[in-house]
Amino acid sequence: MTDRIELGLKDANAGCACCAAPSNTEASTPVTTPVSEDVLVTGMTCSHCASSVSEELSALDGVASVTVDLNTGGPSRVTIHSASPVDPAAVRAAVEEAGYSLATGHA
Protein backbone atom coordinates (compact mmCIF):
# COMPACT_ATOMS: atom_id res chain seq x y z
CA MET A 1 0.00 0.00 0.00
CA THR A 2 1.62 3.19 -1.18
CA ASP A 3 -1.25 5.65 -0.69
CA ARG A 4 -0.92 8.03 2.24
CA ILE A 5 -3.95 9.29 4.03
CA GLU A 6 -3.70 12.88 5.27
CA LEU A 7 -4.85 12.94 8.87
CA GLY A 8 -4.67 16.71 9.26
CA LEU A 9 -2.02 16.57 11.98
CA LYS A 10 0.21 19.55 12.43
CA ASP A 11 3.74 19.86 13.79
CA ALA A 12 4.52 16.95 16.14
CA ASN A 13 5.79 19.40 18.77
CA ALA A 14 2.56 21.42 18.76
CA GLY A 15 0.42 18.72 20.40
CA CYS A 16 -2.94 17.53 19.19
CA ALA A 17 -6.07 19.67 19.08
CA CYS A 18 -7.78 17.82 21.94
CA CYS A 19 -5.03 18.27 24.53
CA ALA A 20 -2.94 21.23 23.36
CA ALA A 21 -3.26 24.23 25.66
CA PRO A 22 -4.10 27.59 24.13
CA SER A 23 -0.99 29.69 23.64
CA ASN A 24 -2.30 32.58 25.77
CA THR A 25 -2.99 30.47 28.90
CA GLU A 26 0.09 31.65 30.79
CA ALA A 27 -0.58 35.31 30.12
CA SER A 28 -4.17 35.18 31.38
CA THR A 29 -3.51 33.18 34.56
CA PRO A 30 -2.45 35.41 37.46
CA VAL A 31 0.45 34.07 39.48
CA THR A 32 0.18 34.54 43.23
CA THR A 33 3.19 34.41 45.47
CA PRO A 34 2.49 32.59 48.73
CA VAL A 35 3.00 34.59 51.92
CA SER A 36 4.54 33.24 55.12
CA GLU A 37 4.27 35.25 58.32
CA ASP A 38 5.81 34.38 61.68
CA VAL A 39 4.23 35.33 64.99
CA LEU A 40 5.32 34.48 68.53
CA VAL A 41 2.73 32.86 70.77
CA THR A 42 3.16 32.56 74.54
CA GLY A 43 1.78 29.91 76.86
CA MET A 44 1.94 26.83 74.66
CA THR A 45 3.49 23.83 76.44
CA CYS A 46 2.47 20.72 74.47
CA SER A 47 1.27 19.37 71.14
CA HIS A 48 -2.37 19.88 72.17
CA CYS A 49 -1.63 23.60 72.66
CA ALA A 50 0.00 23.76 69.24
CA SER A 51 -2.95 21.92 67.70
CA SER A 52 -5.46 24.34 69.25
CA VAL A 53 -3.63 27.39 67.88
CA SER A 54 -3.17 25.75 64.47
CA GLU A 55 -6.86 24.90 64.26
CA GLU A 56 -7.99 28.45 65.07
CA LEU A 57 -5.51 30.06 62.65
CA SER A 58 -6.30 27.58 59.87
CA ALA A 59 -9.96 28.63 60.06
CA LEU A 60 -9.06 32.20 58.99
CA ASP A 61 -9.89 33.19 55.41
CA GLY A 62 -6.95 32.69 53.06
CA VAL A 63 -4.81 30.59 55.42
CA ALA A 64 -3.45 27.55 53.60
CA SER A 65 -1.51 25.98 56.48
CA VAL A 66 0.04 26.69 59.87
CA THR A 67 3.37 25.44 61.23
CA VAL A 68 4.23 25.56 64.94
CA ASP A 69 7.77 25.43 66.31
CA LEU A 70 6.91 24.61 69.93
CA ASN A 71 9.18 26.14 72.60
CA THR A 72 7.91 24.99 76.00
CA GLY A 73 10.20 27.37 77.88
CA GLY A 74 9.17 30.55 76.08
CA PRO A 75 7.37 31.98 73.07
CA SER A 76 6.69 29.51 70.25
CA ARG A 77 7.16 30.50 66.62
CA VAL A 78 3.99 30.04 64.58
CA THR A 79 4.26 30.38 60.80
CA ILE A 80 1.10 31.20 58.87
CA HIS A 81 1.17 30.25 55.18
CA SER A 82 -1.40 32.02 53.00
CA ALA A 83 -2.06 33.31 49.50
CA SER A 84 -2.12 36.93 50.74
CA PRO A 85 -1.30 38.71 54.00
CA VAL A 86 -3.67 37.87 56.87
CA ASP A 87 -5.22 40.62 58.97
CA PRO A 88 -3.11 40.99 62.17
CA ALA A 89 -6.25 41.65 64.26
CA ALA A 90 -7.75 38.37 63.01
CA VAL A 91 -4.52 36.52 63.88
CA ARG A 92 -4.55 37.98 67.41
CA ALA A 93 -8.23 37.11 67.85
CA ALA A 94 -7.69 33.51 66.68
CA VAL A 95 -4.73 33.00 69.01
CA GLU A 96 -6.72 34.44 71.93
CA GLU A 97 -9.72 32.26 71.02
CA ALA A 98 -7.41 29.24 71.40
CA GLY A 99 -6.51 30.47 74.90
CA TYR A 100 -3.06 31.96 74.25
CA SER A 101 -1.58 35.35 73.48
CA LEU A 102 0.85 36.90 71.05
CA ALA A 103 4.22 37.87 72.46
CA THR A 104 4.85 41.62 72.50
CA GLY A 105 7.88 41.32 70.17
CA HIS A 106 7.41 40.43 66.51
CA ALA A 107 8.88 37.15 65.24
Coordinates of C-alpha atoms in Angstrom, one line a residue, residues 9-103:
L9 CA -2.0 16.6 12.0
K10 CA 0.2 19.6 12.4
D11 CA 3.7 19.9 13.8
A12 CA 4.5 16.9 16.1
N13 CA 5.8 19.4 18.8
A14 CA 2.6 21.4 18.8
G15 CA 0.4 18.7 20.4
C16 CA -2.9 17.5 19.2
A17 CA -6.1 19.7 19.1
C18 CA -7.8 17.8 21.9
C19 CA -5.0 18.3 24.5
A20 CA -2.9 21.2 23.4
A21 CA -3.3 24.2 25.7
P22 CA -4.1 27.6 24.1
S23 CA -1.0 29.7 23.6
N24 CA -2.3 32.6 25.8
T25 CA -3.0 30.5 28.9
E26 CA 0.1 31.6 30.8
A27 CA -0.6 35.3 30.1
S28 CA -4.2 35.2 31.4
T29 CA -3.5 33.2 34.6
P30 CA -2.4 35.4 37.5
V31 CA 0.4 34.1 39.5
T32 CA 0.2 34.5 43.2
T33 CA 3.2 34.4 45.5
P34 CA 2.5 32.6 48.7
V35 CA 3.0 34.6 51.9
S36 CA 4.5 33.2 55.1
E37 CA 4.3 35.3 58.3
D38 CA 5.8 34.4 61.7
V39 CA 4.2 35.3 65.0
L40 CA 5.3 34.5 68.5
V41 CA 2.7 32.9 70.8
T42 CA 3.2 32.6 74.5
G43 CA 1.8 29.9 76.9
M44 CA 1.9 26.8 74.7
T45 CA 3.5 23.8 76.4
C46 CA 2.5 20.7 74.5
S47 CA 1.3 19.4 71.1
H48 CA -2.4 19.9 72.2
C49 CA -1.6 23.6 72.7
A50 CA 0.0 23.8 69.2
S51 CA -3.0 21.9 67.7
S52 CA -5.5 24.3 69.2
V53 CA -3.6 27.4 67.9
S54 CA -3.2 25.7 64.5
E55 CA -6.9 24.9 64.3
E56 CA -8.0 28.4 65.1
L57 CA -5.5 30.1 62.7
S58 CA -6.3 27.6 59.9
A59 CA -10.0 28.6 60.1
L60 CA -9.1 32.2 59.0
D61 CA -9.9 33.2 55.4
G62 CA -7.0 32.7 53.1
V63 CA -4.8 30.6 55.4
A64 CA -3.5 27.5 53.6
S65 CA -1.5 26.0 56.5
V66 CA 0.0 26.7 59.9
T67 CA 3.4 25.4 61.2
V68 CA 4.2 25.6 64.9
D69 CA 7.8 25.4 66.3
L70 CA 6.9 24.6 69.9
N71 CA 9.2 26.1 72.6
T72 CA 7.9 25.0 76.0
G73 CA 10.2 27.4 77.9
G74 CA 9.2 30.6 76.1
P75 CA 7.4 32.0 73.1
S76 CA 6.7 29.5 70.3
R77 CA 7.2 30.5 66.6
V78 CA 4.0 30.0 64.6
T79 CA 4.3 30.4 60.8
I80 CA 1.1 31.2 58.9
H81 CA 1.2 30.2 55.2
S82 CA -1.4 32.0 53.0
A83 CA -2.1 33.3 49.5
S84 CA -2.1 36.9 50.7
P85 CA -1.3 38.7 54.0
V86 CA -3.7 37.9 56.9
D87 CA -5.2 40.6 59.0
P88 CA -3.1 41.0 62.2
A89 CA -6.2 41.6 64.3
A90 CA -7.7 38.4 63.0
V91 CA -4.5 36.5 63.9
R92 CA -4.6 38.0 67.4
A93 CA -8.2 37.1 67.9
A94 CA -7.7 33.5 66.7
V95 CA -4.7 33.0 69.0
E96 CA -6.7 34.4 71.9
E97 CA -9.7 32.3 71.0
A98 CA -7.4 29.2 71.4
G99 CA -6.5 30.5 74.9
Y100 CA -3.1 32.0 74.3
S101 CA -1.6 35.4 73.5
L102 CA 0.9 36.9 71.0
A103 CA 4.2 37.9 72.5

